[in-house]
Amino acid sequence: MIDKINLLYKELNKPLLNSKKIGLFITFCAILGGLLVAYTAMTFLVYIIPGSLGESITMPLLFNTLAWSIAALWISVSASKLIALKRVIIPTTIFIILIFIFYLR
């Protein structure tokens, strides 16, 4: 079991051989992970912006496309698959924890 995990880690941590091609895995991580990061960030912004829910939802909705494209670009320029996964998982986890903190407050 540990050997399989080490093999998976080594496979994900390999740098891309051809830097002219992004790769299918990083493309999916960029599109779907960028969307996930952008939506969790926009949900967090709804809790931060003062005012009623109807007033505070307009800015995140307008800002979502820009946030999605920036997050997708940031993920797509990763040097390896592991870095791309980390760029999806870490910000999403941080935003989800912050959403729960502000929701329970």
mmCIF file of N, CA and C in Angstrom:
data_model
loop_
_atom_site.group_PDB
_atom_site.id
_atom_site.type_symbol
_atom_site.label_atom_id
_atom_site.label_comp_id
_atom_site.label_asym_id
_atom_site.label_seq_id
_atom_site.Cartn_x
_atom_site.Cartn_y
_atom_site.Cartn_z
ATOM 1 N N MET A 1 0.818 -1.193 0.000
ATOM 2 C CA MET A 1 0.000 0.000 0.000
ATOM 3 C C MET A 1 0.863 1.260 0.000
ATOM 4 N N ILE A 2 1.890 1.248 0.848
ATOM 5 C CA ILE A 2 2.775 2.410 0.924
ATOM 6 C C ILE A 2 3.567 2.558 -0.370
ATOM 7 N N ASP A 3 3.920 1.433 -0.992
ATOM 8 C CA ASP A 3 4.645 1.490 -2.258
ATOM 9 C C ASP A 3 3.793 2.124 -3.350
ATOM 10 N N LYS A 4 2.490 1.829 -3.347
ATOM 11 C CA LYS A 4 1.601 2.415 -4.342
ATOM 12 C C LYS A 4 1.442 3.916 -4.132
ATOM 13 N N ILE A 5 1.398 4.322 -2.862
ATOM 14 C CA ILE A 5 1.300 5.749 -2.569
ATOM 15 C C ILE A 5 2.574 6.465 -2.987
ATOM 16 N N ASN A 6 3.727 5.859 -2.709
ATOM 17 C CA ASN A 6 4.999 6.464 -3.129
ATOM 18 C C ASN A 6 5.108 6.542 -4.645
ATOM 19 N N LEU A 7 4.628 5.501 -5.330
ATOM 20 C CA LEU A 7 4.650 5.508 -6.788
ATOM 21 C C LEU A 7 3.735 6.596 -7.352
ATOM 22 N N LEU A 8 2.555 6.741 -6.759
ATOM 23 C CA LEU A 8 1.632 7.798 -7.177
ATOM 24 C C LEU A 8 2.218 9.175 -6.922
ATOM 25 N N TYR A 9 2.857 9.346 -5.766
ATOM 26 C CA TYR A 9 3.491 10.624 -5.447
ATOM 27 C C TYR A 9 4.598 10.963 -6.442
ATOM 28 N N LYS A 10 5.426 9.972 -6.771
ATOM 29 C CA LYS A 10 6.497 10.209 -7.739
ATOM 30 C C LYS A 10 5.948 10.533 -9.123
ATOM 31 N N GLU A 11 4.852 9.866 -9.497
ATOM 32 C CA GLU A 11 4.236 10.116 -10.810
ATOM 33 C C GLU A 11 3.633 11.519 -10.876
ATOM 34 N N LEU A 12 2.977 11.927 -9.805
ATOM 35 C CA LEU A 12 2.371 13.262 -9.797
ATOM 36 C C LEU A 12 3.410 14.369 -9.672
ATOM 37 N N ASN A 13 4.531 14.071 -9.046
ATOM 38 C CA ASN A 13 5.540 15.094 -8.805
ATOM 39 C C ASN A 13 6.512 15.270 -9.970
ATOM 40 N N LYS A 14 6.411 14.421 -10.995
ATOM 41 C CA LYS A 14 7.302 14.566 -12.147
ATOM 42 C C LYS A 14 7.001 15.859 -12.892
ATOM 43 N N PRO A 15 8.021 16.644 -13.218
ATOM 44 C CA PRO A 15 7.755 17.843 -14.023
ATOM 45 C C PRO A 15 7.339 17.462 -15.441
ATOM 46 N N LEU A 16 6.572 18.339 -16.068
ATOM 47 C CA LEU A 16 6.117 18.072 -17.428
ATOM 48 C C LEU A 16 7.301 18.088 -18.381
ATOM 49 N N LEU A 17 7.345 17.115 -19.273
ATOM 50 C CA LEU A 17 8.469 17.006 -20.198
ATOM 51 C C LEU A 17 8.415 18.059 -21.290
ATOM 52 N N ASN A 18 7.247 18.266 -21.844
ATOM 53 C CA ASN A 18 7.095 19.227 -22.924
ATOM 54 C C ASN A 18 6.308 20.422 -22.381
ATOM 55 N N SER A 19 6.979 21.525 -22.245
ATOM 56 C CA SER A 19 6.314 22.685 -21.651
ATOM 57 C C SER A 19 5.381 23.389 -22.630
ATOM 58 N N LYS A 20 5.369 22.961 -23.904
ATOM 59 C CA LYS A 20 4.455 23.572 -24.872
ATOM 60 C C LYS A 20 3.049 23.013 -24.738
ATOM 61 N N LYS A 21 2.922 21.818 -24.166
ATOM 62 C CA LYS A 21 1.620 21.203 -23.940
ATOM 63 C C LYS A 21 1.300 21.266 -22.451
ATOM 64 N N ILE A 22 0.076 21.638 -22.143
ATOM 65 C CA ILE A 22 -0.326 21.718 -20.734
ATOM 66 C C ILE A 22 -0.633 20.327 -20.195
ATOM 67 N N GLY A 23 -1.347 19.539 -20.919
ATOM 68 C CA GLY A 23 -1.725 18.213 -20.461
ATOM 69 C C GLY A 23 -3.183 18.183 -20.057
ATOM 70 N N LEU A 24 -3.782 17.036 -20.254
ATOM 71 C CA LEU A 24 -5.208 16.880 -19.983
ATOM 72 C C LEU A 24 -5.530 16.984 -18.499
ATOM 73 N N PHE A 25 -4.703 16.402 -17.645
ATOM 74 C CA PHE A 25 -4.944 16.435 -16.204
ATOM 75 C C PHE A 25 -4.896 17.859 -15.670
ATOM 76 N N ILE A 26 -3.879 18.614 -16.060
ATOM 77 C CA ILE A 26 -3.759 19.995 -15.585
ATOM 78 C C ILE A 26 -4.855 20.864 -16.189
ATOM 79 N N THR A 27 -5.297 20.561 -17.399
ATOM 80 C CA THR A 27 -6.399 21.314 -18.002
ATOM 81 C C THR A 27 -7.687 21.108 -17.218
ATOM 82 N N PHE A 28 -7.983 19.861 -16.857
ATOM 83 C CA PHE A 28 -9.169 19.599 -16.044
ATOM 84 C C PHE A 28 -9.045 20.224 -14.663
ATOM 85 N N CYS A 29 -7.856 20.146 -14.078
ATOM 86 C CA CYS A 29 -7.635 20.792 -12.777
ATOM 87 C C CYS A 29 -7.825 22.301 -12.889
ATOM 88 N N ALA A 30 -7.362 22.887 -13.987
ATOM 89 C CA ALA A 30 -7.485 24.332 -14.150
ATOM 90 C C ALA A 30 -8.941 24.752 -14.325
ATOM 91 N N ILE A 31 -9.675 24.029 -15.146
ATOM 92 C CA ILE A 31 -11.068 24.414 -15.412
ATOM 93 C C ILE A 31 -11.949 24.151 -14.193
ATOM 94 N N LEU A 32 -11.978 22.905 -13.733
ATOM 95 C CA LEU A 32 -12.861 22.555 -12.621
ATOM 96 C C LEU A 32 -12.344 23.072 -11.279
ATOM 97 N N GLY A 33 -11.047 23.007 -11.078
ATOM 98 C CA GLY A 33 -10.481 23.520 -9.833
ATOM 99 C C GLY A 33 -10.566 25.028 -9.746
ATOM 100 N N GLY A 34 -10.366 25.710 -10.875
ATOM 101 C CA GLY A 34 -10.534 27.159 -10.881
ATOM 102 C C GLY A 34 -11.954 27.562 -10.570
ATOM 103 N N LEU A 35 -12.910 26.796 -11.092
ATOM 104 C CA LEU A 35 -14.318 27.051 -10.801
ATOM 105 C C LEU A 35 -14.606 26.819 -9.318
ATOM 106 N N LEU A 36 -14.078 25.753 -8.760
ATOM 107 C CA LEU A 36 -14.289 25.446 -7.353
ATOM 108 C C LEU A 36 -13.667 26.515 -6.454
ATOM 109 N N VAL A 37 -12.462 26.920 -6.751
ATOM 110 C CA VAL A 37 -11.797 27.964 -5.963
ATOM 111 C C VAL A 37 -12.553 29.288 -6.084
ATOM 112 N N ALA A 38 -12.985 29.626 -7.289
ATOM 113 C CA ALA A 38 -13.698 30.894 -7.494
ATOM 114 C C ALA A 38 -15.032 30.906 -6.759
ATOM 115 N N TYR A 39 -15.787 29.821 -6.820
ATOM 116 C CA TYR A 39 -17.085 29.792 -6.147
ATOM 117 C C TYR A 39 -16.952 29.802 -4.633
ATOM 118 N N THR A 40 -15.966 29.105 -4.093
ATOM 119 C CA THR A 40 -15.791 29.158 -2.646
ATOM 120 C C THR A 40 -15.314 30.538 -2.206
ATOM 121 N N ALA A 41 -14.478 31.181 -3.020
ATOM 122 C CA ALA A 41 -14.048 32.541 -2.691
ATOM 123 C C ALA A 41 -15.209 33.521 -2.763
ATOM 124 N N MET A 42 -16.074 33.363 -3.759
ATOM 125 C CA MET A 42 -17.227 34.264 -3.879
ATOM 126 C C MET A 42 -18.238 34.034 -2.754
ATOM 127 N N THR A 43 -18.405 32.785 -2.334
ATOM 128 C CA THR A 43 -19.286 32.502 -1.204
ATOM 129 C C THR A 43 -18.728 33.117 0.069
ATOM 130 N N PHE A 44 -17.426 33.064 0.223
ATOM 131 C CA PHE A 44 -16.784 33.697 1.374
ATOM 132 C C PHE A 44 -16.970 35.214 1.332
ATOM 133 N N LEU A 45 -16.899 35.799 0.142
ATOM 134 C CA LEU A 45 -17.101 37.248 0.020
ATOM 135 C C LEU A 45 -18.516 37.668 0.414
ATOM 136 N N VAL A 46 -19.496 36.813 0.177
ATOM 137 C CA VAL A 46 -20.873 37.128 0.571
ATOM 138 C C VAL A 46 -20.960 37.303 2.081
ATOM 139 N N TYR A 47 -20.217 36.474 2.834
ATOM 140 C CA TYR A 47 -20.240 36.580 4.283
ATOM 141 C C TYR A 47 -19.448 37.791 4.784
ATOM 142 N N ILE A 48 -18.436 38.210 4.047
ATOM 143 C CA ILE A 48 -17.588 39.316 4.499
ATOM 144 C C ILE A 48 -18.225 40.678 4.232
ATOM 145 N N ILE A 49 -18.831 40.849 3.062
ATOM 146 C CA ILE A 49 -19.373 42.154 2.669
ATOM 147 C C ILE A 49 -20.533 42.505 3.595
ATOM 148 N N PRO A 50 -20.471 43.699 4.207
ATOM 149 C CA PRO A 50 -21.562 44.076 5.121
ATOM 150 C C PRO A 50 -22.839 44.405 4.346
ATOM 151 N N GLY A 51 -23.958 44.250 5.004
ATOM 152 C CA GLY A 51 -25.249 44.526 4.387
ATOM 153 C C GLY A 51 -26.091 43.276 4.326
ATOM 154 N N SER A 52 -27.244 43.417 3.702
ATOM 155 C CA SER A 52 -28.135 42.266 3.589
ATOM 156 C C SER A 52 -27.620 41.300 2.533
ATOM 157 N N LEU A 53 -28.209 40.126 2.512
ATOM 158 C CA LEU A 53 -27.758 39.094 1.576
ATOM 159 C C LEU A 53 -27.997 39.520 0.131
ATOM 160 N N GLY A 54 -29.120 40.169 -0.144
ATOM 161 C CA GLY A 54 -29.420 40.612 -1.502
ATOM 162 C C GLY A 54 -28.454 41.672 -2.001
ATOM 163 N N GLU A 55 -28.025 42.557 -1.113
ATOM 164 C CA GLU A 55 -27.080 43.600 -1.497
ATOM 165 C C GLU A 55 -25.659 43.060 -1.651
ATOM 166 N N SER A 56 -25.283 42.137 -0.785
ATOM 167 C CA SER A 56 -23.898 41.668 -0.794
ATOM 168 C C SER A 56 -23.633 40.586 -1.826
ATOM 169 N N ILE A 57 -24.657 40.086 -2.504
ATOM 170 C CA ILE A 57 -24.440 39.019 -3.481
ATOM 171 C C ILE A 57 -24.087 39.554 -4.869
ATOM 172 N N THR A 58 -24.374 40.822 -5.146
ATOM 173 C CA THR A 58 -24.136 41.344 -6.501
ATOM 174 C C THR A 58 -22.659 41.444 -6.839
ATOM 175 N N MET A 59 -21.843 41.900 -5.909
ATOM 176 C CA MET A 59 -20.414 42.044 -6.191
ATOM 177 C C MET A 59 -19.742 40.695 -6.449
ATOM 178 N N PRO A 60 -19.948 39.671 -5.631
ATOM 179 C CA PRO A 60 -19.340 38.379 -5.956
ATOM 180 C C PRO A 60 -19.823 37.782 -7.272
ATOM 181 N N LEU A 61 -21.080 38.000 -7.635
ATOM 182 C CA LEU A 61 -21.567 37.477 -8.913
ATOM 183 C C LEU A 61 -20.883 38.154 -10.096
ATOM 184 N N LEU A 62 -20.652 39.443 -9.985
ATOM 185 C CA LEU A 62 -19.957 40.152 -11.058
ATOM 186 C C LEU A 62 -18.474 39.807 -11.095
ATOM 187 N N PHE A 63 -17.913 39.525 -9.942
ATOM 188 C CA PHE A 63 -16.483 39.272 -9.827
ATOM 189 C C PHE A 63 -16.116 37.815 -10.115
ATOM 190 N N ASN A 64 -17.106 36.924 -10.200
ATOM 191 C CA ASN A 64 -16.853 35.490 -10.304
ATOM 192 C C ASN A 64 -16.102 35.104 -11.576
ATOM 193 N N THR A 65 -16.455 35.685 -12.705
ATOM 194 C CA THR A 65 -15.784 35.303 -13.959
ATOM 195 C C THR A 65 -14.313 35.685 -13.935
ATOM 196 N N LEU A 66 -14.019 36.852 -13.416
ATOM 197 C CA LEU A 66 -12.624 37.276 -13.321
ATOM 198 C C LEU A 66 -11.854 36.367 -12.368
ATOM 199 N N ALA A 67 -12.462 36.048 -11.230
ATOM 200 C CA ALA A 67 -11.798 35.169 -10.264
ATOM 201 C C ALA A 67 -11.579 33.777 -10.846
ATOM 202 N N TRP A 68 -12.562 33.274 -11.611
ATOM 203 C CA TRP A 68 -12.420 31.955 -12.208
ATOM 204 C C TRP A 68 -11.280 31.937 -13.222
ATOM 205 N N SER A 69 -11.202 32.951 -14.054
ATOM 206 C CA SER A 69 -10.142 32.966 -15.066
ATOM 207 C C SER A 69 -8.763 33.135 -14.433
ATOM 208 N N ILE A 70 -8.656 33.937 -13.395
ATOM 209 C CA ILE A 70 -7.365 34.103 -12.722
ATOM 210 C C ILE A 70 -6.956 32.807 -12.029
ATOM 211 N N ALA A 71 -7.897 32.153 -11.356
ATOM 212 C CA ALA A 71 -7.587 30.885 -10.680
ATOM 213 C C ALA A 71 -7.214 29.801 -11.691
ATOM 214 N N ALA A 72 -7.926 29.747 -12.815
ATOM 215 C CA ALA A 72 -7.618 28.737 -13.836
ATOM 216 C C ALA A 72 -6.246 28.981 -14.454
ATOM 217 N N LEU A 73 -5.902 30.226 -14.683
ATOM 218 C CA LEU A 73 -4.573 30.539 -15.217
ATOM 219 C C LEU A 73 -3.489 30.183 -14.217
ATOM 220 N N TRP A 74 -3.724 30.495 -12.953
ATOM 221 C CA TRP A 74 -2.746 30.196 -11.907
ATOM 222 C C TRP A 74 -2.520 28.694 -11.778
ATOM 223 N N ILE A 75 -3.572 27.909 -11.921
ATOM 224 C CA ILE A 75 -3.444 26.451 -11.836
ATOM 225 C C ILE A 75 -2.791 25.887 -13.093
ATOM 226 N N SER A 76 -3.104 26.449 -14.250
ATOM 227 C CA SER A 76 -2.603 25.876 -15.503
ATOM 228 C C SER A 76 -1.112 26.094 -15.716
ATOM 229 N N VAL A 77 -0.496 27.036 -15.042
ATOM 230 C CA VAL A 77 0.940 27.260 -15.218
ATOM 231 C C VAL A 77 1.776 26.439 -14.237
ATOM 232 N N SER A 78 1.178 25.414 -13.649
ATOM 233 C CA SER A 78 1.883 24.551 -12.704
ATOM 234 C C SER A 78 2.944 23.730 -13.415
ATOM 235 N N ALA A 79 4.021 23.481 -12.701
ATOM 236 C CA ALA A 79 5.122 22.725 -13.287
ATOM 237 C C ALA A 79 4.882 21.221 -13.245
ATOM 238 N N SER A 80 4.052 20.762 -12.322
ATOM 239 C CA SER A 80 3.758 19.332 -12.234
ATOM 240 C C SER A 80 2.293 19.134 -11.850
ATOM 241 N N LYS A 81 1.850 17.895 -11.937
ATOM 242 C CA LYS A 81 0.462 17.567 -11.600
ATOM 243 C C LYS A 81 0.200 17.749 -10.107
ATOM 244 N N LEU A 82 1.198 17.448 -9.287
ATOM 245 C CA LEU A 82 1.044 17.587 -7.850
ATOM 246 C C LEU A 82 0.860 19.052 -7.455
ATOM 247 N N ILE A 83 1.590 19.927 -8.077
ATOM 248 C CA ILE A 83 1.444 21.357 -7.793
ATOM 249 C C ILE A 83 0.063 21.839 -8.223
ATOM 250 N N ALA A 84 -0.427 21.333 -9.346
ATOM 251 C CA ALA A 84 -1.774 21.698 -9.794
ATOM 252 C C ALA A 84 -2.827 21.239 -8.798
ATOM 253 N N LEU A 85 -2.687 20.022 -8.288
ATOM 254 C CA LEU A 85 -3.626 19.528 -7.281
ATOM 255 C C LEU A 85 -3.556 20.351 -5.998
ATOM 256 N N LYS A 86 -2.355 20.697 -5.588
ATOM 257 C CA LYS A 86 -2.202 21.523 -4.385
ATOM 258 C C LYS A 86 -2.827 22.896 -4.572
ATOM 259 N N ARG A 87 -2.719 23.452 -5.777
ATOM 260 C CA ARG A 87 -3.300 24.763 -6.046
ATOM 261 C C ARG A 87 -4.818 24.731 -6.098
ATOM 262 N N VAL A 88 -5.387 23.566 -6.212
ATOM 263 C CA VAL A 88 -6.848 23.429 -6.143
ATOM 264 C C VAL A 88 -7.278 23.130 -4.704
ATOM 265 N N ILE A 89 -6.623 22.179 -4.070
ATOM 266 C CA ILE A 89 -7.077 21.674 -2.782
ATOM 267 C C ILE A 89 -6.840 22.671 -1.639
ATOM 268 N N ILE A 90 -5.674 23.287 -1.590
ATOM 269 C CA ILE A 90 -5.338 24.157 -0.455
ATOM 270 C C ILE A 90 -6.220 25.401 -0.397
ATOM 271 N N PRO A 91 -6.372 26.199 -1.484
ATOM 272 C CA PRO A 91 -7.257 27.368 -1.367
ATOM 273 C C PRO A 91 -8.713 26.999 -1.125
ATOM 274 N N THR A 92 -9.183 25.920 -1.742
ATOM 275 C CA THR A 92 -10.565 25.500 -1.537
ATOM 276 C C THR A 92 -10.799 25.112 -0.083
ATOM 277 N N THR A 93 -9.876 24.388 0.503
ATOM 278 C CA THR A 93 -9.996 23.994 1.904
ATOM 279 C C THR A 93 -9.980 25.213 2.823
ATOM 280 N N ILE A 94 -9.107 26.157 2.548
ATOM 281 C CA ILE A 94 -9.046 27.376 3.366
ATOM 282 C C ILE A 94 -10.348 28.151 3.273
ATOM 283 N N PHE A 95 -10.881 28.325 2.071
ATOM 284 C CA PHE A 95 -12.140 29.064 1.920
ATOM 285 C C PHE A 95 -13.309 28.326 2.575
ATOM 286 N N ILE A 96 -13.342 26.998 2.489
ATOM 287 C CA ILE A 96 -14.426 26.239 3.120
ATOM 288 C C ILE A 96 -14.365 26.379 4.638
ATOM 289 N N ILE A 97 -13.177 26.325 5.213
ATOM 290 C CA ILE A 97 -13.036 26.508 6.660
ATOM 291 C C ILE A 97 -13.476 27.912 7.064
ATOM 292 N N LEU A 98 -13.080 28.920 6.286
ATOM 293 C CA LEU A 98 -13.490 30.289 6.594
ATOM 294 C C LEU A 98 -14.995 30.482 6.443
ATOM 295 N N ILE A 99 -15.591 29.831 5.463
ATOM 296 C CA ILE A 99 -17.049 29.910 5.297
ATOM 297 C C ILE A 99 -17.750 29.319 6.505
ATOM 298 N N PHE A 100 -17.282 28.165 6.979
ATOM 299 C CA PHE A 100 -17.887 27.557 8.165
ATOM 300 C C PHE A 100 -17.707 28.431 9.398
ATOM 301 N N ILE A 101 -16.541 29.053 9.537
ATOM 302 C CA ILE A 101 -16.310 29.931 10.684
ATOM 303 C C ILE A 101 -17.280 31.117 10.637
ATOM 304 N N PHE A 102 -17.416 31.752 9.483
ATOM 305 C CA PHE A 102 -18.303 32.907 9.385
ATOM 306 C C PHE A 102 -19.767 32.501 9.425
ATOM 307 N N TYR A 103 -20.100 31.301 8.984
ATOM 308 C CA TYR A 103 -21.491 30.841 9.020
ATOM 309 C C TYR A 103 -21.928 30.545 10.459
ATOM 310 N N LEU A 104 -21.049 29.940 11.222
ATOM 311 C CA LEU A 104 -21.381 29.593 12.602
ATOM 312 C C LEU A 104 -21.303 30.781 13.552
ATOM 313 N N ARG A 105 -20.728 31.860 13.113
ATOM 314 C CA ARG A 105 -20.559 33.030 13.954
ATOM 315 C C ARG A 105 -21.821 33.741 14.170
#
